[in-house]
């Protein structure tokens, strides 16, 4: 059984706790890093959508990376970016159709959601359970990709 | 897993990896100027030199470039013996003669106690240490826009015929990877120049903010099958659009 990060915008209040949790989980040299998740305006009153990497089946980020710095972690299913391999060409940042490969200007790093190695901090801290990390039956994964 | 000893500590290394990777995992600081994870090891700078031996070698020791030496069961590695430090000092002394103005070289040499080269400084020196990282990354990415030209003293990195390289897409990877920051470029948010070639930057249709060069995007569309549409807006606008789309679907659910 694998797990998925489930986003339910109905429950999101736009409190940005997930952003904080993400930053503090991805520290760079003792300082909070760039958040990989953003609760954004959903276009209707009191509607917020936490935008985060969808860990695509056919990921544009990995396809655009000419040095193979982005690969799938077989355990978690997350597309993981290897900072040591990345040469900051920004191809993936430009190519992701959801804008979820990000450039951290302060630390000169290209970053993306790695599902915290299978224990996503955002889901842990989301007070309303708009973000949940839930096991999913293999057959559902197969039919939805 | 392979068992090796680094500076007296028994550690486990992965089959097939190079010594340098195992050394770095132990947070031991050794200089490795011509090394980068994105390209194959090359062994040009010699700074990552370490001492190796084995119990069964009867006291025989060898000095090898750790970036190029695969781990082996029972290997005993020492990264800071007096001989290793002496070797590194000699190399830095030479680099200081060929690139006397490089802040990276000066700093590294100073860490090893050298503030002035004992050799004669090379006239018309540059900060390029000919480590080949720029040409290797450009080859790896599939562009091969630049290469080492000339031999011996006159050797330098340059585009063919020293003219703006036709195959360069302005991705700046070479400038990023250069350990001495020798490769210069300019970027004013509209136009980028590297190796004497000018590039126009793509701009987000919504925010007007620049992304990558038109040439680089064209390459990714053609050779990596990234849909052209993806490059019309930048990452921020993509996130905003996704939020609006998902917002709409959620709203339908609420109304139903
Ligand atoms: S970064 Fe973008 S392209 Fe890559 S897996 Fe995530 S959503 Fe997909
Ligand atoms: S920015 Fe880094 S991870 Fe992204 S495509 Fe370039 S090398 Fe790959
Ligand atoms: S900027 Fe040009 S020369 Fe440098 S790595 Fe990219 S394509 Fe090659
Ligand atoms: S890093 Fe090993 S020789 Fe340069």
Coordinates of C-alpha atoms and ligand atoms in Angstrom, one line a residue:
Chain A
X1 CA 0.0 0.0 0.0
X2 CA 1.3 3.4 -1.0
X3 CA 0.4 6.8 0.3
X4 CA -0.7 10.0 -1.3
X5 CA -0.7 13.6 -0.2
X6 CA -4.4 14.5 -0.5
X7 CA -5.4 18.1 -0.9
X8 CA -9.0 19.2 0.0
X9 CA -9.4 22.9 -0.7
X10 CA -12.9 22.8 1.0
X11 CA -11.1 22.6 4.3
X12 CA -8.3 25.1 3.7
X13 CA -8.6 28.4 5.6
X14 CA -5.5 29.9 4.0
X15 CA -3.7 30.0 7.4
X16 CA -0.3 29.2 5.8
X17 CA 0.7 26.8 8.5
X18 CA 1.8 24.3 5.8
X19 CA 4.2 26.9 4.4
X20 CA 5.8 27.4 7.8
X21 CA 6.0 23.6 8.4
X22 CA 7.6 23.2 5.0
X23 CA 10.2 25.9 5.4
X24 CA 11.2 24.7 8.8
X25 CA 11.5 21.1 7.6
X26 CA 13.8 22.1 4.7
X27 CA 16.4 24.1 6.6
X28 CA 19.4 25.4 4.8
X29 CA 22.5 26.0 7.0
X30 CA 20.3 26.4 10.1
X31 CA 17.8 28.8 8.4
X32 CA 14.3 28.0 7.1
X33 CA 14.3 27.2 3.4
X34 CA 11.9 28.1 0.7
X35 CA 8.4 26.6 1.2
X36 CA 7.4 24.1 -1.5
X37 CA 3.7 24.6 -0.8
X38 CA 1.5 27.7 -1.1
X39 CA -2.1 28.1 -0.2
X40 CA -3.4 30.5 -2.9
X41 CA -6.6 32.3 -3.8
X42 CA -9.0 29.8 -5.3
X43 CA -11.0 32.6 -7.0
X44 CA -14.1 32.5 -4.8
X45 CA -14.9 33.9 -1.4
X46 CA -13.1 32.1 1.4
X47 CA -11.7 29.6 -1.0
X48 CA -8.0 28.7 -0.8
X49 CA -6.1 26.0 -2.6
X50 CA -2.9 24.6 -1.2
X51 CA -0.7 24.3 -4.4
X52 CA 2.0 21.7 -4.2
X53 CA 3.8 19.4 -6.6
X54 CA 1.5 16.7 -8.0
X55 CA 4.3 14.1 -8.4
X56 CA 3.2 13.7 -12.0
X57 CA 3.1 10.4 -13.7
X58 CA 4.9 11.9 -16.7
X59 CA 6.8 14.8 -15.0
X60 CA 7.9 17.7 -17.1
X61 CA 10.5 18.6 -14.5
X62 CA 12.4 15.4 -14.9
X63 CA 12.0 15.4 -18.6
X64 CA 13.4 18.9 -18.9
X65 CA 16.4 18.2 -16.7
X66 CA 19.4 17.4 -18.9
X67 CA 21.6 16.2 -16.1
X68 CA 19.0 13.8 -14.6
X69 CA 19.0 15.6 -11.3
X70 CA 15.3 14.8 -10.7
X71 CA 14.3 11.2 -10.2
X72 CA 11.5 9.3 -8.6
X73 CA 11.9 7.9 -5.1
X74 CA 10.5 4.4 -5.5
X75 CA 9.5 4.2 -1.9
X76 CA 7.4 7.4 -1.7
X77 CA 6.7 8.0 -5.4
X78 CA 8.0 11.6 -5.0
X79 CA 10.1 13.2 -7.7
X80 CA 13.2 14.2 -5.8
X81 CA 15.7 16.8 -6.9
X82 CA 19.4 16.1 -6.2
X83 CA 20.9 19.5 -5.1
X84 CA 24.4 18.2 -5.7
X85 CA 23.7 17.3 -9.3
X86 CA 21.6 20.4 -10.2
X87 CA 23.4 23.1 -12.2
X88 CA 20.7 25.8 -11.8
X89 CA 19.8 25.9 -15.5
X90 CA 16.1 26.6 -14.5
X91 CA 14.7 24.3 -17.2
X92 CA 12.5 22.5 -14.6
X93 CA 11.4 25.7 -13.1
X94 CA 10.3 26.9 -16.5
X95 CA 8.8 23.6 -17.6
X96 CA 6.6 22.5 -14.7
X97 CA 3.0 23.3 -15.8
X98 CA 2.0 23.8 -12.2
X99 CA 4.9 26.0 -11.1
X100 CA 6.0 23.6 -8.5
X101 CA 9.7 23.4 -9.2
X102 CA 11.0 26.6 -7.5
X103 CA 14.0 28.7 -7.4
X104 CA 15.2 29.7 -3.9
X105 CA 17.0 33.0 -4.6
X106 CA 18.3 33.4 -1.1
X107 CA 20.1 30.1 -1.0
X108 CA 20.7 29.8 -4.8
X109 CA 18.9 26.4 -4.8
X110 CA 16.3 24.9 -7.1
X111 CA 13.8 23.0 -4.9
X112 CA 10.6 21.0 -5.1
X113 CA 8.4 19.0 -2.8
X114 CA 10.0 15.6 -1.9
X115 CA 7.1 14.5 0.3
X116 CA 9.5 14.8 3.3
X117 CA 10.8 11.2 2.6
X118 CA 7.3 9.8 3.2
X119 CA 6.3 11.9 6.2
X120 CA 5.1 15.3 4.9
X121 CA 5.4 18.0 7.5
X122 CA 2.6 20.1 5.9
X123 CA 0.0 17.4 6.4
X124 CA 1.2 16.9 10.0
X125 CA 0.6 20.5 10.9
X126 CA -2.4 21.4 8.8
X127 CA -5.0 22.2 11.6
X128 CA -8.1 21.5 9.4
X129 CA -6.9 18.4 7.6
X130 CA -7.1 20.1 4.3
X131 CA -3.8 18.2 3.7
X132 CA -3.7 14.6 4.6
X133 CA -1.2 11.9 3.8
X134 CA -3.2 8.7 3.3
X135 CA -2.5 5.2 2.3
X136 CA -4.1 4.3 -1.0
X137 CA -4.9 0.8 -2.2
X138 CA -2.7 -0.4 -5.0
X139 CA -5.7 -1.0 -7.4
X140 CA -6.9 2.6 -7.0
X141 CA -3.4 3.9 -7.7
X142 CA -3.3 1.8 -10.9
X143 CA -6.6 3.0 -12.2
X144 CA -5.8 6.7 -11.5
X145 CA -2.1 6.6 -12.4
Chain B
X1 CA 28.0 -2.4 1.1
X2 CA 31.8 -2.1 1.3
X3 CA 33.7 -1.7 4.5
X4 CA 36.5 0.9 4.5
X5 CA 38.3 3.0 7.1
X6 CA 38.5 6.7 6.7
X7 CA 40.9 8.6 9.1
X8 CA 40.6 5.7 11.6
X9 CA 36.9 5.4 11.5
X10 CA 35.2 2.3 10.0
X11 CA 32.5 3.3 7.6
X12 CA 30.3 1.6 5.0
X13 CA 30.3 2.7 1.4
X14 CA 28.2 1.9 -1.5
X15 CA 29.4 -0.6 -4.1
X16 CA 30.8 1.2 -7.1
X17 CA 31.0 4.7 -5.6
X18 CA 34.2 6.7 -5.6
X19 CA 36.2 7.4 -2.4
X20 CA 35.4 11.1 -2.5
X21 CA 31.7 10.4 -2.1
X22 CA 32.3 8.3 1.1
X23 CA 34.8 10.9 2.4
X24 CA 32.2 13.7 1.9
X25 CA 29.5 11.7 3.7
X26 CA 31.8 11.8 6.7
X27 CA 31.8 15.6 6.5
X28 CA 35.6 15.6 5.9
X29 CA 36.6 18.6 4.0
X30 CA 39.0 18.0 1.1
X31 CA 39.3 20.3 -1.9
X32 CA 37.9 18.8 -5.1
X33 CA 37.8 21.6 -7.6
X34 CA 37.2 19.7 -10.8
X35 CA 34.5 17.5 -9.3
X36 CA 30.7 17.9 -9.8
X37 CA 28.0 15.3 -9.3
X38 CA 26.4 16.1 -12.6
X39 CA 29.4 14.9 -14.7
X40 CA 31.7 11.9 -14.7
X41 CA 34.9 12.2 -12.6
X42 CA 37.9 13.6 -14.5
X43 CA 40.9 13.8 -12.2
X44 CA 42.2 17.1 -13.6
X45 CA 42.9 19.2 -10.5
X46 CA 44.6 16.5 -8.3
X47 CA 43.5 18.3 -5.2
X48 CA 41.3 15.5 -3.9
X49 CA 44.4 13.3 -3.4
X50 CA 44.4 10.9 -0.5
X51 CA 46.6 8.2 0.9
X52 CA 45.3 4.6 0.6
X53 CA 46.6 1.3 2.0
X54 CA 45.3 -2.1 3.1
X55 CA 46.3 -4.3 6.0
X56 CA 47.6 -6.9 3.6
X57 CA 49.7 -4.4 1.6
X58 CA 52.6 -4.8 4.2
X59 CA 52.9 -1.1 4.8
X60 CA 52.8 -0.2 1.2
X61 CA 50.9 3.0 0.5
X62 CA 49.7 4.8 -2.5
X63 CA 48.4 8.3 -3.3
X64 CA 45.3 8.5 -5.5
X65 CA 42.7 11.0 -6.6
X66 CA 39.7 10.1 -4.5
X67 CA 37.2 11.4 -7.1
X68 CA 38.4 8.7 -9.5
X69 CA 39.1 5.8 -7.2
X70 CA 36.3 3.3 -6.5
X71 CA 35.8 2.1 -3.0
X72 CA 37.2 -1.4 -2.2
X73 CA 36.7 -3.7 0.7
X74 CA 39.3 -3.2 3.4
X75 CA 40.7 0.0 2.0
X76 CA 42.3 2.3 4.7
X77 CA 42.1 5.9 3.6
X78 CA 43.8 8.9 5.2
X79 CA 42.9 12.4 4.0
X80 CA 45.3 14.6 5.9
X81 CA 48.6 12.9 6.3
X82 CA 51.7 15.1 6.2
X83 CA 52.5 13.8 2.7
X84 CA 49.0 14.4 1.4
X85 CA 49.0 17.9 2.8
X86 CA 52.4 18.5 1.2
X87 CA 51.1 17.3 -2.2
X88 CA 48.1 19.5 -1.9
X89 CA 50.2 22.5 -1.0
X90 CA 52.4 21.9 -4.1
X91 CA 49.4 21.8 -6.4
X92 CA 47.9 25.0 -4.8
X93 CA 51.3 26.7 -5.1
X94 CA 51.2 25.9 -8.9
X95 CA 47.6 27.1 -9.2
X96 CA 48.5 30.3 -7.5
X97 CA 51.2 30.8 -10.1
X98 CA 48.8 30.2 -13.0
X99 CA 45.8 32.0 -11.5
X100 CA 47.2 34.5 -9.0
X101 CA 44.1 36.7 -9.0
X102 CA 41.5 34.1 -8.4
X103 CA 39.8 34.7 -5.0
X104 CA 38.8 31.0 -4.8
X105 CA 42.4 29.8 -5.4
X106 CA 43.8 32.5 -3.0
X107 CA 41.4 31.4 -0.3
X108 CA 42.1 27.7 -0.7
X109 CA 45.8 28.3 -0.8
X110 CA 45.6 30.4 2.3
X111 CA 43.8 27.6 4.1
X112 CA 46.9 25.5 3.4
X113 CA 49.2 28.3 4.6
X114 CA 50.3 29.6 1.2
X115 CA 49.8 33.3 0.5
X116 CA 52.3 33.7 -2.3
X117 CA 53.4 31.3 -4.9
X118 CA 57.0 30.1 -4.9
X119 CA 56.9 29.8 -8.6
X120 CA 56.9 32.6 -11.2
X121 CA 53.5 34.0 -11.8
X122 CA 52.2 33.3 -15.3
X123 CA 52.0 36.5 -17.4
X124 CA 48.5 37.1 -18.8
X125 CA 47.1 34.7 -16.3
X126 CA 43.4 34.1 -16.0
X127 CA 41.2 32.6 -13.3
X128 CA 40.5 29.5 -15.5
X129 CA 42.2 26.5 -14.0
X130 CA 41.4 24.3 -17.0
X131 CA 39.4 21.8 -14.9
X132 CA 37.1 21.1 -17.9
X133 CA 33.9 21.3 -15.8
X134 CA 32.3 23.8 -18.2
X135 CA 33.0 21.8 -21.3
X136 CA 32.0 18.6 -19.6
X137 CA 28.6 20.0 -18.4
X138 CA 27.9 21.5 -21.8
X139 CA 28.6 18.2 -23.5
X140 CA 26.5 16.3 -20.9
X141 CA 23.6 18.6 -21.5
X142 CA 23.9 17.8 -25.2
X143 CA 25.0 21.2 -26.5
X144 CA 28.8 20.9 -26.8
X145 CA 29.0 24.6 -27.5
X146 CA 32.5 25.2 -26.0
X147 CA 35.8 23.2 -25.8
X148 CA 39.4 23.5 -24.8
X149 CA 41.4 25.0 -27.6
X150 CA 45.2 25.2 -28.0
X151 CA 47.8 23.2 -26.1
X152 CA 50.2 23.6 -23.1
X153 CA 50.6 27.2 -22.1
X154 CA 48.1 28.7 -24.6
X155 CA 45.3 26.2 -23.8
X156 CA 42.0 27.9 -23.0
X157 CA 38.3 27.3 -23.0
X158 CA 36.5 28.9 -25.9
X159 CA 33.8 28.6 -28.4
X160 CA 34.8 27.3 -31.9
X161 CA 36.8 30.0 -33.7
X162 CA 36.3 32.2 -30.7
X163 CA 33.1 33.5 -32.2
X164 CA 29.7 33.4 -30.5
X165 CA 29.0 29.7 -30.2
X166 CA 26.2 28.7 -32.6
X167 CA 25.2 25.7 -30.4
X168 CA 25.1 27.6 -27.1
X169 CA 21.5 28.1 -25.7
X170 CA 22.5 30.4 -22.9
X171 CA 21.6 28.1 -20.0
X172 CA 24.4 29.4 -17.8
X173 CA 25.3 25.9 -16.5
X174 CA 28.9 26.4 -17.4
X175 CA 29.1 29.7 -15.5
X176 CA 27.4 28.1 -12.5
X177 CA 29.7 25.0 -12.5
X178 CA 33.0 26.9 -12.9
X179 CA 34.8 26.5 -9.6
X180 CA 36.7 29.8 -9.9
X181 CA 33.8 31.9 -11.3
X182 CA 35.9 32.7 -14.4
X183 CA 33.0 32.4 -16.9
X184 CA 31.3 35.8 -17.1
X185 CA 27.8 36.6 -18.3
X186 CA 25.3 39.5 -18.1
X187 CA 21.6 39.3 -17.6
X188 CA 19.4 42.4 -17.3
X189 CA 16.1 40.5 -17.2
X190 CA 15.5 41.1 -20.9
X191 CA 18.7 40.0 -22.5
X192 CA 21.4 37.6 -21.5
X193 CA 25.0 37.5 -22.9
X194 CA 27.5 34.7 -22.5
X195 CA 30.5 33.7 -24.6
X196 CA 29.8 36.8 -26.7
X197 CA 26.4 35.5 -27.7
X198 CA 23.2 37.5 -27.0
X199 CA 20.0 35.8 -26.0
X200 CA 16.4 37.0 -25.6
X201 CA 14.7 35.8 -22.4
X202 CA 11.2 34.4 -22.5
X203 CA 8.7 36.4 -20.5
X204 CA 5.6 35.4 -18.6
X205 CA 2.6 36.6 -20.5
X206 CA 0.9 37.5 -17.2
X207 CA 3.6 39.0 -15.1
X208 CA 6.1 40.0 -17.7
X209 CA 8.8 38.3 -15.6
X210 CA 11.7 36.6 -17.4
X211 CA 12.3 32.8 -17.4
X212 CA 14.8 31.0 -19.6
X213 CA 16.2 31.9 -23.0
X214 CA 14.1 31.4 -26.1
X215 CA 16.8 29.0 -27.5
X216 CA 16.8 26.9 -24.4
X217 CA 13.0 26.6 -24.4
X218 CA 13.0 25.7 -28.1
X219 CA 15.5 22.9 -27.4
X220 CA 13.4 21.5 -24.6
X221 CA 10.3 21.7 -26.8
X222 CA 12.0 19.9 -29.6
X223 CA 14.2 17.3 -27.9
X224 CA 12.4 16.8 -24.6
X225 CA 8.9 16.9 -25.8
X226 CA 7.8 19.6 -23.3
X227 CA 4.6 21.2 -24.7
X228 CA 5.2 24.7 -26.0
X229 CA 2.3 26.1 -23.9
X230 CA 4.1 25.3 -20.7
X231 CA 6.6 28.1 -21.4
X232 CA 4.0 30.9 -21.9
X233 CA 3.8 31.8 -18.3
X234 CA 6.2 31.6 -15.4
X235 CA 6.1 29.4 -12.3
X236 CA 4.2 31.9 -10.2
X237 CA 1.5 32.3 -12.8
X238 CA 1.3 28.5 -13.2
X239 CA 0.6 28.2 -9.5
X240 CA -2.0 30.9 -9.6
X241 CA -3.7 29.2 -12.5
X242 CA -3.7 25.8 -10.8
X243 CA -5.3 27.4 -7.7
X244 CA -8.0 29.0 -9.8
X245 CA -8.7 25.7 -11.7
X246 CA -8.9 23.7 -8.5
X247 CA -10.9 26.5 -6.9
X248 CA -13.5 26.3 -9.6
X249 CA -13.9 22.5 -9.3
X250 CA -14.2 22.9 -5.5
X251 CA -16.8 25.6 -5.9
X252 CA -18.9 23.3 -8.3
X253 CA -18.8 20.7 -5.5
X254 CA -20.1 23.3 -3.0
X255 CA -22.9 24.4 -5.2
X256 CA -24.1 20.9 -6.1
Ligands
LIG1 S1 7.5 19.5 -10.1 FE1 5.8 19.9 -11.5 S2 6.3 18.5 -13.3 FE2 7.5 17.8 -11.6 S3 6.2 16.2 -10.6 FE3 5.8 18.1 -9.5 S4 4.0 19.0 -10.5 FE4 4.9 17.4 -11.9
LIG2 S1 17.6 23.6 -12.6 FE1 18.7 21.8 -11.8 S2 17.2 20.2 -11.5 FE2 16.3 21.8 -12.8 S3 16.6 21.1 -14.9 FE3 18.4 22.4 -14.4 S4 19.9 21.0 -13.6 FE4 17.9 19.9 -13.6
LIG3 S1 25.6 28.6 -21.5 FE1 26.1 27.8 -23.6 S2 28.2 27.2 -23.4 FE2 27.4 27.3 -21.3 S3 26.7 25.2 -20.8 FE3 24.9 26.4 -21.6 S4 24.9 25.9 -23.8 FE4 27.0 25.3 -23.0
LIG4 S1 38.4 16.6 -7.8 FE1 39.6 14.8 -8.0 S2 41.1 15.5 -9.3 FE2 39.9 17.3 -9.2

